[in-house]
GROMACS .gro file of C-alpha atoms in nm:
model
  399
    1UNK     CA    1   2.969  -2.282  -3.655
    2UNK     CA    2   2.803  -1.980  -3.706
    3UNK     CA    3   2.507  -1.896  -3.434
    4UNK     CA    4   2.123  -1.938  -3.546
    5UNK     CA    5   1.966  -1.602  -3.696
    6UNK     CA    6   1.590  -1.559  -3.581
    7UNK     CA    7   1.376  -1.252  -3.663
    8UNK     CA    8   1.326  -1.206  -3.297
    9UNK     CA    9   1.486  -1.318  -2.958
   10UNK     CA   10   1.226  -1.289  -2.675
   11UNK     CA   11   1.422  -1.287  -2.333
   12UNK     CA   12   1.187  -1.370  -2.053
   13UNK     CA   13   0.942  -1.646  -2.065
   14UNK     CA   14   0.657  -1.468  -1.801
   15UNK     CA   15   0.313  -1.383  -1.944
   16UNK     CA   16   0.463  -1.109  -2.171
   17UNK     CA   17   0.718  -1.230  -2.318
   18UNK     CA   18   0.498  -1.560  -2.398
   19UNK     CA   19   0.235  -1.357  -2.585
   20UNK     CA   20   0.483  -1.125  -2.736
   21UNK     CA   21   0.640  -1.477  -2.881
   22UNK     CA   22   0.311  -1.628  -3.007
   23UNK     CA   23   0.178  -1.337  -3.186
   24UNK     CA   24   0.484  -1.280  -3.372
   25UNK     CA   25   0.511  -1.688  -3.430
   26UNK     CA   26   0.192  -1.627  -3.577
   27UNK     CA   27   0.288  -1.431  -3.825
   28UNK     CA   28   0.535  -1.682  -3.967
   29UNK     CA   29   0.834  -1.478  -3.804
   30UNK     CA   30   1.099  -1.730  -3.601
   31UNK     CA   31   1.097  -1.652  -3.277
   32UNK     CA   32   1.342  -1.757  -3.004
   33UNK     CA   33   1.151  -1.791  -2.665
   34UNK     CA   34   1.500  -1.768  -2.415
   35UNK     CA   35   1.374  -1.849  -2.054
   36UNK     CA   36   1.512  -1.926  -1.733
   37UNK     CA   37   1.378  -2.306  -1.570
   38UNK     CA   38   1.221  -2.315  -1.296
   39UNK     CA   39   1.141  -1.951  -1.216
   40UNK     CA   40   0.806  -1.898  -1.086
   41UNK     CA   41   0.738  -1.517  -0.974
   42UNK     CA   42   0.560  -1.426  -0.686
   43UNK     CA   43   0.216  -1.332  -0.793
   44UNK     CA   44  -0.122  -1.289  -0.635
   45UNK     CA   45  -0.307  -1.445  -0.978
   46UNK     CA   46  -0.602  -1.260  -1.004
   47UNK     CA   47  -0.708  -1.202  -1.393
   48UNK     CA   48  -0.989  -1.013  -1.506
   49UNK     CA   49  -1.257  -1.154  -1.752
   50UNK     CA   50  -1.108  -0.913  -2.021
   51UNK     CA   51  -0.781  -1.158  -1.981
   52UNK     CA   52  -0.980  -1.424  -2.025
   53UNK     CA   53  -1.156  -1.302  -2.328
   54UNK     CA   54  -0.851  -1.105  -2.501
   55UNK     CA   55  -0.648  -1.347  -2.506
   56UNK     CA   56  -0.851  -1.662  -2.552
   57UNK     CA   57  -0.756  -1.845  -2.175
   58UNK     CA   58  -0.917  -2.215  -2.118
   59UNK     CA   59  -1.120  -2.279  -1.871
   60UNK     CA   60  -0.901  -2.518  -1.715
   61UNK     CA   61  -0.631  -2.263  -1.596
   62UNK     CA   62  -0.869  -2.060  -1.411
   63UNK     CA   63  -0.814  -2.251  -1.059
   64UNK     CA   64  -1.058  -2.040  -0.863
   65UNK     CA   65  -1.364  -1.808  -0.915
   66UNK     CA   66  -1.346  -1.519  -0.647
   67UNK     CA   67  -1.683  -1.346  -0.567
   68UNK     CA   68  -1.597  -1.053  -0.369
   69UNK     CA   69  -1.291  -0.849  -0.154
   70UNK     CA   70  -1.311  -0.793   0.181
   71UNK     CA   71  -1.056  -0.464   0.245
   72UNK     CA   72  -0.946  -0.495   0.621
   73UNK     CA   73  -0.858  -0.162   0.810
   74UNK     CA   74  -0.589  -0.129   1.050
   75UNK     CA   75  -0.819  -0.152   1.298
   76UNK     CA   76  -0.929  -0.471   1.159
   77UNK     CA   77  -1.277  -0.350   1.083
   78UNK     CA   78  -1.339  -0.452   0.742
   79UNK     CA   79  -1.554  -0.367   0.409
   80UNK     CA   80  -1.713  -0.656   0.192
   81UNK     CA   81  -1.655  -0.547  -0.200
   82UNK     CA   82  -1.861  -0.833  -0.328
   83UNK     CA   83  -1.902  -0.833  -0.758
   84UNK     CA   84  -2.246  -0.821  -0.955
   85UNK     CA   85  -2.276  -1.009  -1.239
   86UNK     CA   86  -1.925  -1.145  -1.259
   87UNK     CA   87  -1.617  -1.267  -1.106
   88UNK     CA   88  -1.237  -1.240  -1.078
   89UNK     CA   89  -1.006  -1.534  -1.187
   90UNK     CA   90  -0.709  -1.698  -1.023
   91UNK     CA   91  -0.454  -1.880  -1.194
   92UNK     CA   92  -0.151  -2.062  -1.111
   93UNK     CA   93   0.160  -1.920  -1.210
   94UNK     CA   94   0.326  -2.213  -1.228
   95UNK     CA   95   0.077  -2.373  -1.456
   96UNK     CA   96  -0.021  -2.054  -1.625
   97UNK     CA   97   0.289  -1.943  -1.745
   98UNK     CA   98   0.434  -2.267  -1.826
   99UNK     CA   99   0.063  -2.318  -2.045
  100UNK     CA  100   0.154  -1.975  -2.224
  101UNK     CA  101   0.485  -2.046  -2.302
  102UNK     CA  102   0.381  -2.433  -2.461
  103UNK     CA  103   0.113  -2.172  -2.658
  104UNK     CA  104   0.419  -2.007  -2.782
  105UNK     CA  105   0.580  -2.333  -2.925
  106UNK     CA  106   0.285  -2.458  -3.049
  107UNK     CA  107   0.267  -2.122  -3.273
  108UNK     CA  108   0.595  -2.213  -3.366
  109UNK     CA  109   0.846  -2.034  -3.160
  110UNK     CA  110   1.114  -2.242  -3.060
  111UNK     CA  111   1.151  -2.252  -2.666
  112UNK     CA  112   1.540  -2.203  -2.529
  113UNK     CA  113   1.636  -2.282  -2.170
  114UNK     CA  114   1.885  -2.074  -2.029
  115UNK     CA  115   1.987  -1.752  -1.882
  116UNK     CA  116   2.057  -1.415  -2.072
  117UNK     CA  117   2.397  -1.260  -2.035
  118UNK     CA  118   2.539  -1.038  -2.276
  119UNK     CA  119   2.404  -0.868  -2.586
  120UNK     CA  120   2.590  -0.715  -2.886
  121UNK     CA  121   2.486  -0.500  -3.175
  122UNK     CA  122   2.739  -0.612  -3.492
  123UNK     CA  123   2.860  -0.454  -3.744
  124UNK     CA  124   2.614  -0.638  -4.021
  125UNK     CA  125   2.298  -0.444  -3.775
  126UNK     CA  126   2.221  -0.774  -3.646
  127UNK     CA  127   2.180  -0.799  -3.229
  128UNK     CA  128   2.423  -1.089  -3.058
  129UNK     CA  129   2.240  -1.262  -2.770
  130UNK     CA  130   2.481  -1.448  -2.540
  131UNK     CA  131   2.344  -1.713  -2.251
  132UNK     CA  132   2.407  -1.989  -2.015
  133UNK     CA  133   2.279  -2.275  -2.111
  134UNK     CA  134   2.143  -2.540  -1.817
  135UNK     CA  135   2.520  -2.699  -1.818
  136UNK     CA  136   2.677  -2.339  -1.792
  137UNK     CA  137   2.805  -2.375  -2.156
  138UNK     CA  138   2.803  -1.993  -2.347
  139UNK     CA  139   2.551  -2.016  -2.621
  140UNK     CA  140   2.531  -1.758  -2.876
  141UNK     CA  141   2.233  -1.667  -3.107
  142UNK     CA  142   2.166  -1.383  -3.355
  143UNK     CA  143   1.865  -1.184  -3.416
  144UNK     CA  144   1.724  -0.886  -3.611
  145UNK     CA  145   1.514  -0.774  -3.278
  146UNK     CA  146   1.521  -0.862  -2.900
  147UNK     CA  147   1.258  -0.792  -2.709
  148UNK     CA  148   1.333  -0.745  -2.333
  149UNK     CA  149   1.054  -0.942  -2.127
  150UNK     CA  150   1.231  -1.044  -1.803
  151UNK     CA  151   1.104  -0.857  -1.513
  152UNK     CA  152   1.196  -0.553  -1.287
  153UNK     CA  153   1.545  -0.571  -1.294
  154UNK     CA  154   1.575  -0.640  -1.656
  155UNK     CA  155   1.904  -0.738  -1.766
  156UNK     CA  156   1.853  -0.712  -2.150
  157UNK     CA  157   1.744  -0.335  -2.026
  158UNK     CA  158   2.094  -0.312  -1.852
  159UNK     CA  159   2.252  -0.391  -2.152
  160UNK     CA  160   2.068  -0.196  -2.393
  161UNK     CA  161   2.041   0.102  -2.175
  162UNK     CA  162   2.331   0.085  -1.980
  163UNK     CA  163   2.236   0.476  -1.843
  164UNK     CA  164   1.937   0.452  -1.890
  165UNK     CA  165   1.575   0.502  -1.583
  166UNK     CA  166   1.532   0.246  -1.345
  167UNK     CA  167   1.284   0.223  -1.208
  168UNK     CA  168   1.153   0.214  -0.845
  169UNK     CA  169   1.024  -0.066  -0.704
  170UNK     CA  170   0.806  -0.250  -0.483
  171UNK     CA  171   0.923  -0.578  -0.345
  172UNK     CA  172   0.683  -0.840  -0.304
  173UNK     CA  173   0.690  -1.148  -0.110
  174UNK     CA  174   0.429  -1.440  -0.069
  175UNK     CA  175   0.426  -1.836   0.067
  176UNK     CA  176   0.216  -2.080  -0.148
  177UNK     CA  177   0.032  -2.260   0.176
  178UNK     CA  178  -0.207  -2.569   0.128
  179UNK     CA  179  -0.557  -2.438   0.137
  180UNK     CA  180  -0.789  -2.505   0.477
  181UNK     CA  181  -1.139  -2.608   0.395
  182UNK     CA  182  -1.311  -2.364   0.222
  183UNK     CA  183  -1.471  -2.142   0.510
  184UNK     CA  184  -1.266  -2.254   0.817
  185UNK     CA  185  -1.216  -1.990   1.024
  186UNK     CA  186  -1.196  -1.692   0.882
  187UNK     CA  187  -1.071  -1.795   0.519
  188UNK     CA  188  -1.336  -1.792   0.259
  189UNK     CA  189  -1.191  -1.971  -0.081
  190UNK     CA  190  -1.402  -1.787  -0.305
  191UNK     CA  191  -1.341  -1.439  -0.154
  192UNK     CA  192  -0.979  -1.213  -0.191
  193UNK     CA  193  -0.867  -1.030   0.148
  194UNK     CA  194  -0.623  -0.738   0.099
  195UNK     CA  195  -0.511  -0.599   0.455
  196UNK     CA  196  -0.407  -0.218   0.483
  197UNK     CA  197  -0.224  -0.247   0.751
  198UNK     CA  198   0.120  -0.043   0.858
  199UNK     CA  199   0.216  -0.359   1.061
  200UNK     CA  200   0.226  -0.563   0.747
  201UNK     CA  201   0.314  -0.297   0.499
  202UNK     CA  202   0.419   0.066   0.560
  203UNK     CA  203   0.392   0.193   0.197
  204UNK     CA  204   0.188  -0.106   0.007
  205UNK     CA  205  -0.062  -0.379   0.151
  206UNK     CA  206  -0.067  -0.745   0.247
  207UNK     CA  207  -0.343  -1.020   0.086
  208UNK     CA  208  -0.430  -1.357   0.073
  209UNK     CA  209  -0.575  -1.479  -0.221
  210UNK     CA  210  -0.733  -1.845  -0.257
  211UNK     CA  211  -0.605  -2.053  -0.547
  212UNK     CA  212  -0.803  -2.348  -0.486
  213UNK     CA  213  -0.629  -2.660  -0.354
  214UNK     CA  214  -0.357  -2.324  -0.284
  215UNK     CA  215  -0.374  -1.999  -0.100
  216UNK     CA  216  -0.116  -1.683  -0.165
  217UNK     CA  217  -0.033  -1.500   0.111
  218UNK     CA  218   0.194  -1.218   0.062
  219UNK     CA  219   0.271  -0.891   0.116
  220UNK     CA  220   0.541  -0.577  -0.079
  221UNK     CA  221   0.697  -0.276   0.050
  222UNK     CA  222   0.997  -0.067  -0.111
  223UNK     CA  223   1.112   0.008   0.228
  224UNK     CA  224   1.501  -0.129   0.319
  225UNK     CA  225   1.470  -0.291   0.642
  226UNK     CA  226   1.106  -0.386   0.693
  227UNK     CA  227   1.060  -0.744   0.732
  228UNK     CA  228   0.808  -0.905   0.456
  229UNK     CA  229   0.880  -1.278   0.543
  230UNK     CA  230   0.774  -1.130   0.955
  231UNK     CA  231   0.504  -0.986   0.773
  232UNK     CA  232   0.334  -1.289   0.622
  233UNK     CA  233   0.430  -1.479   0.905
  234UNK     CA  234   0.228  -1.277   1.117
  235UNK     CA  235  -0.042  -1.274   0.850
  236UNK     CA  236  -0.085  -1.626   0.861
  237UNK     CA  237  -0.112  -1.604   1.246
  238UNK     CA  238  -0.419  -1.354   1.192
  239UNK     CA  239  -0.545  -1.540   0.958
  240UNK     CA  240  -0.558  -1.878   1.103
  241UNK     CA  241  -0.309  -2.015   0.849
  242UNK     CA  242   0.011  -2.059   1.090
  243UNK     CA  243  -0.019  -2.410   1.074
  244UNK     CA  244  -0.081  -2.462   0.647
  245UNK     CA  245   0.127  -2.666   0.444
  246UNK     CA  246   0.424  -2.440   0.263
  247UNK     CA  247   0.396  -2.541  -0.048
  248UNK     CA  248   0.708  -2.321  -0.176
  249UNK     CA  249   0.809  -1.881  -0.141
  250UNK     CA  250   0.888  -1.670  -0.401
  251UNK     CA  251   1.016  -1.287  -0.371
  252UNK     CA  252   1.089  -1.050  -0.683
  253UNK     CA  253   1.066  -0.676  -0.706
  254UNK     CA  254   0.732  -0.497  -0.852
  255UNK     CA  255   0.769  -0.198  -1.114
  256UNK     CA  256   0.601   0.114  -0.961
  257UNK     CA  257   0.565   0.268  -1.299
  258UNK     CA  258   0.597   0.245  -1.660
  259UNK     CA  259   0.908   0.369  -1.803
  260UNK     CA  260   1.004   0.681  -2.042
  261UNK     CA  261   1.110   0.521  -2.306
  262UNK     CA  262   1.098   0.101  -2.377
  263UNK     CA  263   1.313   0.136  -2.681
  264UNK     CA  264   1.677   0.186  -2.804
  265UNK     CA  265   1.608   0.292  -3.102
  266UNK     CA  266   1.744   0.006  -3.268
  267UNK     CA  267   1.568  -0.311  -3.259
  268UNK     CA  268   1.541  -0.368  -2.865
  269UNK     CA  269   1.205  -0.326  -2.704
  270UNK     CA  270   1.109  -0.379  -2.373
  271UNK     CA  271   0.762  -0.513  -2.238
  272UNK     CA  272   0.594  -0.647  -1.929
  273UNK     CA  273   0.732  -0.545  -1.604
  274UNK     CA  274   1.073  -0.463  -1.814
  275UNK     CA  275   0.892  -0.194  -1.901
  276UNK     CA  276   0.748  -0.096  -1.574
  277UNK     CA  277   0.374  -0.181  -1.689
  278UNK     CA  278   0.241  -0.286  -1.333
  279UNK     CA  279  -0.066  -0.096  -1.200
  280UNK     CA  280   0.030   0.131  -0.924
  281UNK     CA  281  -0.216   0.114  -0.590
  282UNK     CA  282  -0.321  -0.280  -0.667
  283UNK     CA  283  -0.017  -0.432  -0.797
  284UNK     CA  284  -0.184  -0.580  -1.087
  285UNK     CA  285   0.040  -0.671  -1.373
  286UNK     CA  286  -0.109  -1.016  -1.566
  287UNK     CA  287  -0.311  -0.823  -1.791
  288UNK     CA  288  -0.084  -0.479  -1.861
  289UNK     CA  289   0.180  -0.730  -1.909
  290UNK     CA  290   0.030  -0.923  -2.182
  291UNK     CA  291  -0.174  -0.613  -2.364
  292UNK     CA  292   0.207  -0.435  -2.329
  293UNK     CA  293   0.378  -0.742  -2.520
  294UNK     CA  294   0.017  -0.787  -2.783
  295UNK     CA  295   0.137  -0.406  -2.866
  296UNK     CA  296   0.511  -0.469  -2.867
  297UNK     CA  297   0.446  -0.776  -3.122
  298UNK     CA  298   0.293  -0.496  -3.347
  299UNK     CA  299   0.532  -0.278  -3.306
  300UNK     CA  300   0.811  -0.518  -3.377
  301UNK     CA  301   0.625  -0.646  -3.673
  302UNK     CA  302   0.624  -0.296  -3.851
  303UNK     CA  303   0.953  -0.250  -3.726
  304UNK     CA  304   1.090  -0.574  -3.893
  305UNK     CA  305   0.846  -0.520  -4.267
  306UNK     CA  306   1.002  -0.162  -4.278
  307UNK     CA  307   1.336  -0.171  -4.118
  308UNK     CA  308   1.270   0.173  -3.927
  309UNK     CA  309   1.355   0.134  -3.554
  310UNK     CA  310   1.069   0.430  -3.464
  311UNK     CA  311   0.810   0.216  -3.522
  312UNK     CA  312   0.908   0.035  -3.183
  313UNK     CA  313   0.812   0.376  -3.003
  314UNK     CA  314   0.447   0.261  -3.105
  315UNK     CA  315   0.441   0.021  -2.814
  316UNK     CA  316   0.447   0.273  -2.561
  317UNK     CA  317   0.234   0.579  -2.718
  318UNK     CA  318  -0.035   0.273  -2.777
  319UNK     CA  319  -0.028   0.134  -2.410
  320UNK     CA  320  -0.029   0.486  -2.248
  321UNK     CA  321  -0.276   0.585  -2.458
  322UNK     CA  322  -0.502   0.313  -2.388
  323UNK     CA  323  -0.420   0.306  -2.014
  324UNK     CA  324  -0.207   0.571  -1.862
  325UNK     CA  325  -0.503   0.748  -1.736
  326UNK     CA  326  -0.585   0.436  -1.514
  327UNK     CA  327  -0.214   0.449  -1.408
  328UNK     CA  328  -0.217   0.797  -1.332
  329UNK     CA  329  -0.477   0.783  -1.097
  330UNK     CA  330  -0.402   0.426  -0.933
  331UNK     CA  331  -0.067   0.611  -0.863
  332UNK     CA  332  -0.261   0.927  -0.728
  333UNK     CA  333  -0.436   0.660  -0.507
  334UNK     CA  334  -0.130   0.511  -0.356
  335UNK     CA  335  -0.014   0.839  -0.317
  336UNK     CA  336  -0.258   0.974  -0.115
  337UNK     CA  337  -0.408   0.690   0.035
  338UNK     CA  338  -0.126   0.431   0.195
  339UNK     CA  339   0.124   0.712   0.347
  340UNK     CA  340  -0.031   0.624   0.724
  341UNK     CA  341  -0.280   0.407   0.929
  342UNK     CA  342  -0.514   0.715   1.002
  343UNK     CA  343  -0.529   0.774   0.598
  344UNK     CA  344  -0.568   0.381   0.531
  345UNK     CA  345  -0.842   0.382   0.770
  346UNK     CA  346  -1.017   0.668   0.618
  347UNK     CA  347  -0.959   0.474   0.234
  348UNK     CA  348  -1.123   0.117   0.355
  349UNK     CA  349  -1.406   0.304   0.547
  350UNK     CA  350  -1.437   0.501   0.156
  351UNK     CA  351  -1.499   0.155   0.040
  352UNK     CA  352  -1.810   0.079   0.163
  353UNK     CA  353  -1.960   0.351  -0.053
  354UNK     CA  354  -2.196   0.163  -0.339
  355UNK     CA  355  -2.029   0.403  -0.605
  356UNK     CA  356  -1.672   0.350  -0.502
  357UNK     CA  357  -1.782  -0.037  -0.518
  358UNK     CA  358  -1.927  -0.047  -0.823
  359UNK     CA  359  -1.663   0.172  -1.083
  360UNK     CA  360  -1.356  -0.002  -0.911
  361UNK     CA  361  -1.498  -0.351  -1.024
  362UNK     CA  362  -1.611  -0.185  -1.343
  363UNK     CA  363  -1.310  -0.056  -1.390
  364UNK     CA  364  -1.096  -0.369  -1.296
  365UNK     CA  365  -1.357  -0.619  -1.506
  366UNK     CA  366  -1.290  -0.409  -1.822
  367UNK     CA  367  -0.966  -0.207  -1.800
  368UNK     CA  368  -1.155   0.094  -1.927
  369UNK     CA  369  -1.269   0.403  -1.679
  370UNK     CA  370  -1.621   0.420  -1.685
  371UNK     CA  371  -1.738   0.727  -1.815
  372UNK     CA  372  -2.130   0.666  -1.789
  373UNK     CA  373  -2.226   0.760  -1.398
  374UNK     CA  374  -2.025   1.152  -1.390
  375UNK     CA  375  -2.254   1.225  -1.075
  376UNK     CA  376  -2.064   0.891  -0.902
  377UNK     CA  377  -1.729   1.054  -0.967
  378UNK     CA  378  -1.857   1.381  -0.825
  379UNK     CA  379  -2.013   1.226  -0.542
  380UNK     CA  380  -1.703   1.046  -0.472
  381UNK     CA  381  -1.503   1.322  -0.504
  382UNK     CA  382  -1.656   1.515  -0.235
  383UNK     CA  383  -1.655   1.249  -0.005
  384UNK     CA  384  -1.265   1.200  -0.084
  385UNK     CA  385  -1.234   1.550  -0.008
  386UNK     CA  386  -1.436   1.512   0.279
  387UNK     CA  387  -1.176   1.237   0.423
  388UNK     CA  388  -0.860   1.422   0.333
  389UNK     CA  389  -0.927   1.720   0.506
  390UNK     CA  390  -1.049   1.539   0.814
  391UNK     CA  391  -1.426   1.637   0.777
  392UNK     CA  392  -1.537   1.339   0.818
  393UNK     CA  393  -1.420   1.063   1.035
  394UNK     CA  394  -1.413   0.682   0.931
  395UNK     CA  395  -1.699   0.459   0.967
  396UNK     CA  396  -1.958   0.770   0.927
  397UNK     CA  397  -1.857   0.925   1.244
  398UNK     CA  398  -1.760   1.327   1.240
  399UNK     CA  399  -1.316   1.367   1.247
   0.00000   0.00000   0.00000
């Protein structure tokens, strides 16, 4: 029997590679949706009201409604972030994803269960997508375009680009726990705590982040050897969460930054963390994910009307356009700012500053860089400056 033809195979069944599939469903193409059961990645869950609104999420998925961050020094003094006028939303992975990818179907992609192995370009200029099926049976499907949508360590980007960048990584780590009444202790349900702490991560920074009837609490670090499950243990223990139900863990590694190139000049695209789109500094990746894949789906539309494999390059010149100056400077952020305890305390101390307070949330509600208050960027620039060069010491006393 000869293998099914779709326009487009979608490998990766995560938030991109969902909306990648619906949009291009909705355009009457047919769409493959290949995804692996069971895989839930490790994910804080925090989505901005531009999510919500962009891409038309239901109420019902949004599991919590977080008011505020409290940043926590490494000398465990700590800085209340709380948000005017809005809030941050936490979803489910489990639920989320698995919501998205029913989306998908309903749009009229047709969902496949299995795990990607090999993939061929033949001589007709059609792509060969080999997987596993759930009984370990080979099954093989053919497609004018595959887009690449599953994770990190992409193995549809191994194939396509067998010498091609990888990308560094953070790996991240977090235990689902059953959450304690909402302000026992020192958890708050409707508030976010990220910890910058070397104990709990040299290079990144630990969190726990209320879910509702769930808390995450996790914690990433690229560096070989440190412990992350110690980490969170410990975290727990600090946080008076030792003793919480563990509702299941999940690891997988964390893109650092967005690749060179996310085609092969072909007909394969990569999107999502595939294609490195994860905000450097805070980790996030729902929404760059999912505004990656909206402008793969365009890409790969022009790319299937016109036959001409550049238009796939679109993707990336559209996304960087739109948000590589955010990246940029989330990455200048990380840079500077998590190297050492005596810089992280210096950075949460920073964040008790009103203007520091107000553009990150403006920034993070919208996903735009507020351009309106140039005296707040100056003012915060000096006091940056003021930080850096040991100036000033934390907490308002003199270094």
């Amino acid at each position: 029997m000869n293998p099914e033809t779709y326009d487009v195979v979608v490998v990766g069944g995560g938030p991109a590679g969902a909306t990648a599939a619906t949009d291009l469903a909705r355009r009457g193409r047919r769409v493959a949706l290949l995804d692996r059961a069971g895989r839930i990645k490790p994910c804080g869950g925090a989505i901005p009201p531009r999510l919500v609104r962009d891409f038309a999420i239901p109420d019902h998925l949004i599991v919590a409604r977080i008011a505020g961050a409290r940043m926590v020094a490494p000398s465990e003094r700590a800085v209340d972030m709380p948000i005017e006028g809005g809030f941050v939303g936490m979803v489910d992975r489990e639920h989320f994803d698995e919501w998205l990818r029913e989306r998908a179907a309903d749009a009229g992609a047709e969902r496949l269960t299995g795990t990607f192995d090999t993939l061929t370009r033949e001589a007709c200029g059609l792509f060969r997508v080999d997987f596993r099926d759930r009984a370990g049976a080979t099954v093989a499907i053919r497609t004018r375009c595959v887009i690449g949508a599953d994770g990190a360590n992409s193995a549809v980007a191994r194939e396509a680009f067998p010498d091609g960048e990888r990308a560094p990584f953070v790996f991240a780590y977090h235990e689902i726990v059953r959450s304690p009444p909402a302000r026992e202790g020192a958890f708050d349900a409707s508030r976010c705590d990220v910890y910058y702490q070397g104990r709990l991560s040299p290079d990144f920074y630990a969190w726990i982040f209320p879910h509702g009837e769930t808390t995450s609490v996790g914690t990433g670090s690229a560096h070989k050897g440190f412990s992350l499950k110690g980490s969170v243990a410990d975290l727990r223990a600090a946080a008076g969460l030792a003793g919480a139900e563990t509702i299941r863990r999940e690891g997988a590694p964390i893109p650092l930054h967005p690749l060179r190139r996310w085609d092969d000049g072909q007909g394969v695209l990569l999107v999502g963390d595939a294609a490195g789109v994860v905000a450097p500094a805070s980790g996030e990746g729902i929404y760059y994910a999912m505004a990656c894949a909206r402008m793969g789906a365009d890409a790969v539309e022009t790319f299937l009307e016109t036959g001409d494999a550049r238009a796939l390059r679109e993707a990336r010149r559209r996304f960087m356009k739109a948000h590589g100056r955010v990246f940029w400077i989330l990455g200048l952020l990380q840079g500077v700012w998590y190297r050492n305890d005596w810089l992280r305390e210096r950075f949460v101390s920073l964040c008790r500053d009103p203007d520091i307070q107000r553009l990150t949330w403006d920034a993070y509600m919208n996903k735009e860089l507020v351009r309106s208050q140039p005296m707040a960027h100056v003012r915060i620039l000096f006091k940056d400056l003021a930080h850096l060069l040991g100036l000033a010491g934390p907490w308002g006393r003199r270094a």
